[in-house]
Amino acid sequence: MMMRMRPVWLLFAIIASCSLQLLCASDDTILYESFDESFEGRWIVSEKDDYKGVWKHSKSEGHDDYGLLVSEKARKYAIVKEVDEPVNLKDGTVVLQFETRLQNGLECGGAYLKYLRPQEAGWKPKEFDNEAPYSIMFGPDKCGATNKVHFIFKHKNPKSGEYVEHHLKYPPSVPSDKLTHVYTAILKPDNELRILIDGEEKKKANFLSSEDFEPPLIPSKTIPDPDDKKPEDWDERAKIPDPDAVKPEDWDEDAPMEIEDEDAEKPEGWLDDEPEEIDDPEATKPEDWDDEEDGEWEAPKIDNPKCEVAPGCGEWKRPTKGNPAYKGKWHAPLIDNPNYKGIWKPQEIPNPDYFELDKPDFEPIAAIGIEIWTMQDGILFDNILIAKDEKVAESYRETAWKPKFEVEKEKQKDEDEAAGSDGLAGIQKKVFDVLYKVADIPFLSAYKLQIIDIIEKGEKQPNLTIGIIVSVVVVIFTVLLKILFGGKKQQTPQPRTENTSETTETSKNEGSSGEKEEEKEETAAVPRKRTSRREN
């Protein structure tokens, strides 16, 4: 039976191979890198001193499929491959897609790609580093509170001539397992951007929308006048102490907050003459103790066993209670300020860097680079694709990615079952997967990092799963309360103009969040302070 099946599988392999070759030859495929052959000669490794990480042509664990491997921990890596012809991003659809597998997980580091501008912009392949100018940066990045699939594009302001990084707001989170995942960015001619993970849409955005990118691609029409100064008599106090208020005659500011409880009585059996601690009767002076050098030896103290069975030991003192006559410092009540003018803001002036456009003026892609800093090894890159058609990318996902993913997923399931963790652990994993999706909900964006931090702590301590769920629910409930009851604020008078301005950050290079090295501190144990029974 097995002998009869072999031709079928062989035929399937031939068909799959031919399909990939046809795809590679398609006019809609601009670049495809499968890493079936060694990358040497086709990819150029940076020779910069900082980039000592060793790239390897290696099989993906459990497969015969090869990829580009990050082989060492705590290293910087940089490698680049030029495309035959620069890719124009201004006309038609462009699809950017690649696979990564975090075989040893990813606690702190990047696994993203940089789509570089032509070398005329000021870089050389053998000197490729984080300063190399790129058009787009796309892919996973995770370290500490950072957990996102980046999409950043650099755009030249036609007025100022400066390149500005525009970051996708509320990007999706990085999958938390060790399976192969495929990341897809689809740039449409109508300014639409779609981010897919494993073929499933995780984010849709518009390049011209201020709601989707920070800072917005199109600057604000006006900006605050840097030369405008707040008048000296401008009063921003909405409330002021009532100048006509008088402190009541019976208001005693000197009354203490607490007084002795006169009704308290010493408990029966209190041992007045017994100390709370005594010398340890079993302690002996060390043989190497030198009185001249070490001082007079004293036995360490232990809790007095007699006090354990008695209400207390030592001098008894009355406990304190709240003073009903306490009022504290008197302050005049607040009233509306008749001179209140609102919060001062400088007047708005036309923004000299403002411009209008119908679509982004993308710089062409001349090369693909991987420039990362990571604490983990085992990161495998594979099946890097640039195409003009979404269907081409979908075909590669079906033929090159999905078969591997299904095998890995089934193997992971078998390992969980063999470890006896198909029950609780399996449920916990599903719970954490759902919580990561919850973190991506837009109205929770302000709390996303907080939620992800809670989830990651829960993954390290699975026994805290219930507590993690409760914590996330509390965050959601808090946000809902703010939306329902805290959304409407009292309007205050506005000076001169109600327009607000957006500040634009000039481009530096986005480094891997892995560069945020975590510091560990050791704290010395300190003796536990013993609470006196007399205070009870």
PDB file of N, CA and C in Angstrom, residues 312-369:
ATOM      1  N   GLY A 312      -0.169  39.743  75.985  1.00  0.00           N
ATOM      2  CA  GLY A 312       0.917  40.625  75.632  1.00  0.00           C
ATOM      3  C   GLY A 312       1.942  40.705  76.733  1.00  0.00           C
ATOM      4  N   CYS A 313       3.072  41.354  76.443  1.00  0.00           N
ATOM      5  CA  CYS A 313       4.173  41.480  77.398  1.00  0.00           C
ATOM      6  C   CYS A 313       4.660  42.926  77.436  1.00  0.00           C
ATOM      7  N   GLY A 314       5.400  43.226  78.496  1.00  0.00           N
ATOM      8  CA  GLY A 314       5.988  44.543  78.627  1.00  0.00           C
ATOM      9  C   GLY A 314       4.991  45.571  79.124  1.00  0.00           C
ATOM     10  N   GLU A 315       5.415  46.813  79.109  1.00  0.00           N
ATOM     11  CA  GLU A 315       4.567  47.888  79.602  1.00  0.00           C
ATOM     12  C   GLU A 315       3.325  48.040  78.711  1.00  0.00           C
ATOM     13  N   TRP A 316       2.163  48.025  79.357  1.00  0.00           N
ATOM     14  CA  TRP A 316       0.915  48.176  78.605  1.00  0.00           C
ATOM     15  C   TRP A 316       0.580  49.656  78.454  1.00  0.00           C
ATOM     16  N   LYS A 317       0.187  50.036  77.255  1.00  0.00           N
ATOM     17  CA  LYS A 317      -0.215  51.412  77.000  1.00  0.00           C
ATOM     18  C   LYS A 317      -1.597  51.399  76.348  1.00  0.00           C
ATOM     19  N   ARG A 318      -2.366  52.439  76.672  1.00  0.00           N
ATOM     20  CA  ARG A 318      -3.697  52.534  76.097  1.00  0.00           C
ATOM     21  C   ARG A 318      -3.586  52.711  74.572  1.00  0.00           C
ATOM     22  N   PRO A 319      -4.413  52.009  73.820  1.00  0.00           N
ATOM     23  CA  PRO A 319      -4.424  52.229  72.365  1.00  0.00           C
ATOM     24  C   PRO A 319      -5.064  53.583  72.051  1.00  0.00           C
ATOM     25  N   THR A 320      -4.825  54.067  70.849  1.00  0.00           N
ATOM     26  CA  THR A 320      -5.402  55.350  70.439  1.00  0.00           C
ATOM     27  C   THR A 320      -6.647  55.112  69.577  1.00  0.00           C
ATOM     28  N   LYS A 321      -7.451  56.146  69.464  1.00  0.00           N
ATOM     29  CA  LYS A 321      -8.637  56.108  68.612  1.00  0.00           C
ATOM     30  C   LYS A 321      -8.785  57.469  67.945  1.00  0.00           C
ATOM     31  N   GLY A 322      -9.630  57.522  66.916  1.00  0.00           N
ATOM     32  CA  GLY A 322      -9.854  58.780  66.219  1.00  0.00           C
ATOM     33  C   GLY A 322     -10.454  59.829  67.140  1.00  0.00           C
ATOM     34  N   ASN A 323      -9.954  61.043  67.021  1.00  0.00           N
ATOM     35  CA  ASN A 323     -10.427  62.150  67.850  1.00  0.00           C
ATOM     36  C   ASN A 323     -11.671  62.770  67.204  1.00  0.00           C
ATOM     37  N   PRO A 324     -12.818  62.666  67.853  1.00  0.00           N
ATOM     38  CA  PRO A 324     -14.037  63.240  67.256  1.00  0.00           C
ATOM     39  C   PRO A 324     -13.975  64.763  67.119  1.00  0.00           C
ATOM     40  N   ALA A 325     -13.067  65.418  67.876  1.00  0.00           N
ATOM     41  CA  ALA A 325     -12.963  66.878  67.804  1.00  0.00           C
ATOM     42  C   ALA A 325     -11.970  67.333  66.731  1.00  0.00           C
ATOM     43  N   TYR A 326     -11.318  66.355  66.059  1.00  0.00           N
ATOM     44  CA  TYR A 326     -10.295  66.720  65.064  1.00  0.00           C
ATOM     45  C   TYR A 326     -10.947  67.302  63.811  1.00  0.00           C
ATOM     46  N   LYS A 327     -10.465  68.438  63.379  1.00  0.00           N
ATOM     47  CA  LYS A 327     -10.946  69.069  62.154  1.00  0.00           C
ATOM     48  C   LYS A 327      -9.817  69.414  61.193  1.00  0.00           C
ATOM     49  N   GLY A 328      -8.586  69.427  61.684  1.00  0.00           N
ATOM     50  CA  GLY A 328      -7.465  69.734  60.821  1.00  0.00           C
ATOM     51  C   GLY A 328      -7.335  71.198  60.501  1.00  0.00           C
ATOM     52  N   LYS A 329      -6.477  71.486  59.536  1.00  0.00           N
ATOM     53  CA  LYS A 329      -6.224  72.862  59.142  1.00  0.00           C
ATOM     54  C   LYS A 329      -7.454  73.440  58.446  1.00  0.00           C
ATOM     55  N   TRP A 330      -7.868  74.636  58.821  1.00  0.00           N
ATOM     56  CA  TRP A 330      -9.030  75.249  58.191  1.00  0.00           C
ATOM     57  C   TRP A 330      -8.637  75.919  56.887  1.00  0.00           C
ATOM     58  N   HIS A 331      -9.457  75.693  55.866  1.00  0.00           N
ATOM     59  CA  HIS A 331      -9.246  76.343  54.572  1.00  0.00           C
ATOM     60  C   HIS A 331     -10.552  76.991  54.144  1.00  0.00           C
ATOM     61  N   ALA A 332     -10.443  78.138  53.556  1.00  0.00           N
ATOM     62  CA  ALA A 332     -11.643  78.812  53.044  1.00  0.00           C
ATOM     63  C   ALA A 332     -12.228  77.984  51.907  1.00  0.00           C
ATOM     64  N   PRO A 333     -13.541  77.853  51.824  1.00  0.00           N
ATOM     65  CA  PRO A 333     -14.154  77.101  50.716  1.00  0.00           C
ATOM     66  C   PRO A 333     -13.868  77.777  49.381  1.00  0.00           C
ATOM     67  N   LEU A 334     -13.870  76.965  48.300  1.00  0.00           N
ATOM     68  CA  LEU A 334     -13.588  77.483  46.965  1.00  0.00           C
ATOM     69  C   LEU A 334     -14.853  78.004  46.319  1.00  0.00           C
ATOM     70  N   ILE A 335     -14.706  79.070  45.562  1.00  0.00           N
ATOM     71  CA  ILE A 335     -15.802  79.641  44.793  1.00  0.00           C
ATOM     72  C   ILE A 335     -15.321  79.869  43.364  1.00  0.00           C
ATOM     73  N   ASP A 336     -16.261  80.081  42.432  1.00  0.00           N
ATOM     74  CA  ASP A 336     -15.890  80.384  41.051  1.00  0.00           C
ATOM     75  C   ASP A 336     -15.068  81.668  40.995  1.00  0.00           C
ATOM     76  N   ASN A 337     -14.002  81.628  40.207  1.00  0.00           N
ATOM     77  CA  ASN A 337     -13.126  82.779  40.057  1.00  0.00           C
ATOM     78  C   ASN A 337     -13.720  83.763  39.060  1.00  0.00           C
ATOM     79  N   PRO A 338     -14.102  84.950  39.498  1.00  0.00           N
ATOM     80  CA  PRO A 338     -14.702  85.918  38.555  1.00  0.00           C
ATOM     81  C   PRO A 338     -13.725  86.390  37.482  1.00  0.00           C
ATOM     82  N   ASN A 339     -12.417  86.225  37.719  1.00  0.00           N
ATOM     83  CA  ASN A 339     -11.407  86.667  36.754  1.00  0.00           C
ATOM     84  C   ASN A 339     -10.869  85.530  35.882  1.00  0.00           C
ATOM     85  N   TYR A 340     -11.507  84.358  35.995  1.00  0.00           N
ATOM     86  CA  TYR A 340     -11.028  83.182  35.257  1.00  0.00           C
ATOM     87  C   TYR A 340     -11.144  83.398  33.743  1.00  0.00           C
ATOM     88  N   LYS A 341     -10.061  83.132  33.018  1.00  0.00           N
ATOM     89  CA  LYS A 341     -10.040  83.310  31.568  1.00  0.00           C
ATOM     90  C   LYS A 341      -9.833  82.006  30.809  1.00  0.00           C
ATOM     91  N   GLY A 342      -9.728  80.924  31.551  1.00  0.00           N
ATOM     92  CA  GLY A 342      -9.476  79.647  30.894  1.00  0.00           C
ATOM     93  C   GLY A 342      -7.992  79.338  30.825  1.00  0.00           C
ATOM     94  N   ILE A 343      -7.680  78.138  30.351  1.00  0.00           N
ATOM     95  CA  ILE A 343      -6.273  77.741  30.203  1.00  0.00           C
ATOM     96  C   ILE A 343      -5.699  78.458  28.982  1.00  0.00           C
ATOM     97  N   TRP A 344      -4.636  79.176  29.207  1.00  0.00           N
ATOM     98  CA  TRP A 344      -4.049  79.969  28.114  1.00  0.00           C
ATOM     99  C   TRP A 344      -3.353  79.078  27.100  1.00  0.00           C
ATOM    100  N   LYS A 345      -3.540  79.415  25.863  1.00  0.00           N
ATOM    101  CA  LYS A 345      -2.824  78.750  24.781  1.00  0.00           C
ATOM    102  C   LYS A 345      -2.322  79.818  23.824  1.00  0.00           C
ATOM    103  N   PRO A 346      -1.162  79.604  23.242  1.00  0.00           N
ATOM    104  CA  PRO A 346      -0.678  80.586  22.260  1.00  0.00           C
ATOM    105  C   PRO A 346      -1.595  80.593  21.043  1.00  0.00           C
ATOM    106  N   GLN A 347      -1.656  81.704  20.378  1.00  0.00           N
ATOM    107  CA  GLN A 347      -2.494  81.806  19.183  1.00  0.00           C
ATOM    108  C   GLN A 347      -1.905  80.935  18.067  1.00  0.00           C
ATOM    109  N   GLU A 348      -2.767  80.506  17.190  1.00  0.00           N
ATOM    110  CA  GLU A 348      -2.344  79.648  16.084  1.00  0.00           C
ATOM    111  C   GLU A 348      -1.883  80.494  14.897  1.00  0.00           C
ATOM    112  N   ILE A 349      -0.835  80.007  14.252  1.00  0.00           N
ATOM    113  CA  ILE A 349      -0.343  80.659  13.034  1.00  0.00           C
ATOM    114  C   ILE A 349      -0.234  79.598  11.946  1.00  0.00           C
ATOM    115  N   PRO A 350      -0.196  79.984  10.679  1.00  0.00           N
ATOM    116  CA  PRO A 350      -0.067  78.993   9.605  1.00  0.00           C
ATOM    117  C   PRO A 350       1.207  78.159   9.769  1.00  0.00           C
ATOM    118  N   ASN A 351       1.084  76.851   9.548  1.00  0.00           N
ATOM    119  CA  ASN A 351       2.217  75.938   9.658  1.00  0.00           C
ATOM    120  C   ASN A 351       3.060  76.035   8.393  1.00  0.00           C
ATOM    121  N   PRO A 352       4.308  76.486   8.506  1.00  0.00           N
ATOM    122  CA  PRO A 352       5.140  76.633   7.302  1.00  0.00           C
ATOM    123  C   PRO A 352       5.454  75.288   6.634  1.00  0.00           C
ATOM    124  N   ASP A 353       5.295  74.185   7.381  1.00  0.00           N
ATOM    125  CA  ASP A 353       5.590  72.854   6.829  1.00  0.00           C
ATOM    126  C   ASP A 353       4.345  72.138   6.330  1.00  0.00           C
ATOM    127  N   TYR A 354       3.213  72.844   6.313  1.00  0.00           N
ATOM    128  CA  TYR A 354       1.962  72.197   5.885  1.00  0.00           C
ATOM    129  C   TYR A 354       1.980  71.946   4.386  1.00  0.00           C
ATOM    130  N   PHE A 355       1.426  70.794   4.001  1.00  0.00           N
ATOM    131  CA  PHE A 355       1.276  70.479   2.583  1.00  0.00           C
ATOM    132  C   PHE A 355       0.047  69.596   2.413  1.00  0.00           C
ATOM    133  N   GLU A 356      -0.421  69.495   1.196  1.00  0.00           N
ATOM    134  CA  GLU A 356      -1.533  68.624   0.864  1.00  0.00           C
ATOM    135  C   GLU A 356      -1.094  67.646  -0.216  1.00  0.00           C
ATOM    136  N   LEU A 357      -1.645  66.442  -0.174  1.00  0.00           N
ATOM    137  CA  LEU A 357      -1.393  65.468  -1.238  1.00  0.00           C
ATOM    138  C   LEU A 357      -2.539  64.471  -1.272  1.00  0.00           C
ATOM    139  N   ASP A 358      -2.648  63.784  -2.405  1.00  0.00           N
ATOM    140  CA  ASP A 358      -3.723  62.801  -2.584  1.00  0.00           C
ATOM    141  C   ASP A 358      -3.287  61.405  -2.181  1.00  0.00           C
ATOM    142  N   LYS A 359      -1.972  61.164  -2.207  1.00  0.00           N
ATOM    143  CA  LYS A 359      -1.439  59.863  -1.818  1.00  0.00           C
ATOM    144  C   LYS A 359       0.011  60.051  -1.374  1.00  0.00           C
ATOM    145  N   PRO A 360       0.535  59.128  -0.561  1.00  0.00           N
ATOM    146  CA  PRO A 360       1.920  59.275  -0.088  1.00  0.00           C
ATOM    147  C   PRO A 360       2.909  59.289  -1.243  1.00  0.00           C
ATOM    148  N   ASP A 361       3.949  60.079  -1.075  1.00  0.00           N
ATOM    149  CA  ASP A 361       5.021  60.142  -2.063  1.00  0.00           C
ATOM    150  C   ASP A 361       6.128  59.183  -1.621  1.00  0.00           C
ATOM    151  N   PHE A 362       5.819  57.878  -1.710  1.00  0.00           N
ATOM    152  CA  PHE A 362       6.753  56.862  -1.231  1.00  0.00           C
ATOM    153  C   PHE A 362       8.058  56.880  -2.020  1.00  0.00           C
ATOM    154  N   GLU A 363       9.159  56.665  -1.320  1.00  0.00           N
ATOM    155  CA  GLU A 363      10.444  56.431  -1.977  1.00  0.00           C
ATOM    156  C   GLU A 363      10.480  54.974  -2.450  1.00  0.00           C
ATOM    157  N   PRO A 364      11.133  54.681  -3.565  1.00  0.00           N
ATOM    158  CA  PRO A 364      11.165  53.304  -4.073  1.00  0.00           C
ATOM    159  C   PRO A 364      11.979  52.384  -3.163  1.00  0.00           C
ATOM    160  N   ILE A 365      11.687  51.088  -3.251  1.00  0.00           N
ATOM    161  CA  ILE A 365      12.431  50.065  -2.504  1.00  0.00           C
ATOM    162  C   ILE A 365      13.521  49.515  -3.405  1.00  0.00           C
ATOM    163  N   ALA A 366      14.760  49.641  -2.962  1.00  0.00           N
ATOM    164  CA  ALA A 366      15.889  49.152  -3.758  1.00  0.00           C
ATOM    165  C   ALA A 366      16.541  47.925  -3.148  1.00  0.00           C
ATOM    166  N   ALA A 367      16.208  47.610  -1.886  1.00  0.00           N
ATOM    167  CA  ALA A 367      16.826  46.454  -1.218  1.00  0.00           C
ATOM    168  C   ALA A 367      15.984  46.066  -0.019  1.00  0.00           C
ATOM    169  N   ILE A 368      16.178  44.832   0.406  1.00  0.00           N
ATOM    170  CA  ILE A 368      15.557  44.341   1.629  1.00  0.00           C
ATOM    171  C   ILE A 368      16.661  44.089   2.651  1.00  0.00           C
ATOM    172  N   GLY A 369      16.504  44.641   3.845  1.00  0.00           N
ATOM    173  CA  GLY A 369      17.517  44.456   4.876  1.00  0.00           C
ATOM    174  C   GLY A 369      16.917  43.931   6.164  1.00  0.00           C
TER     175      GLY A 369
END
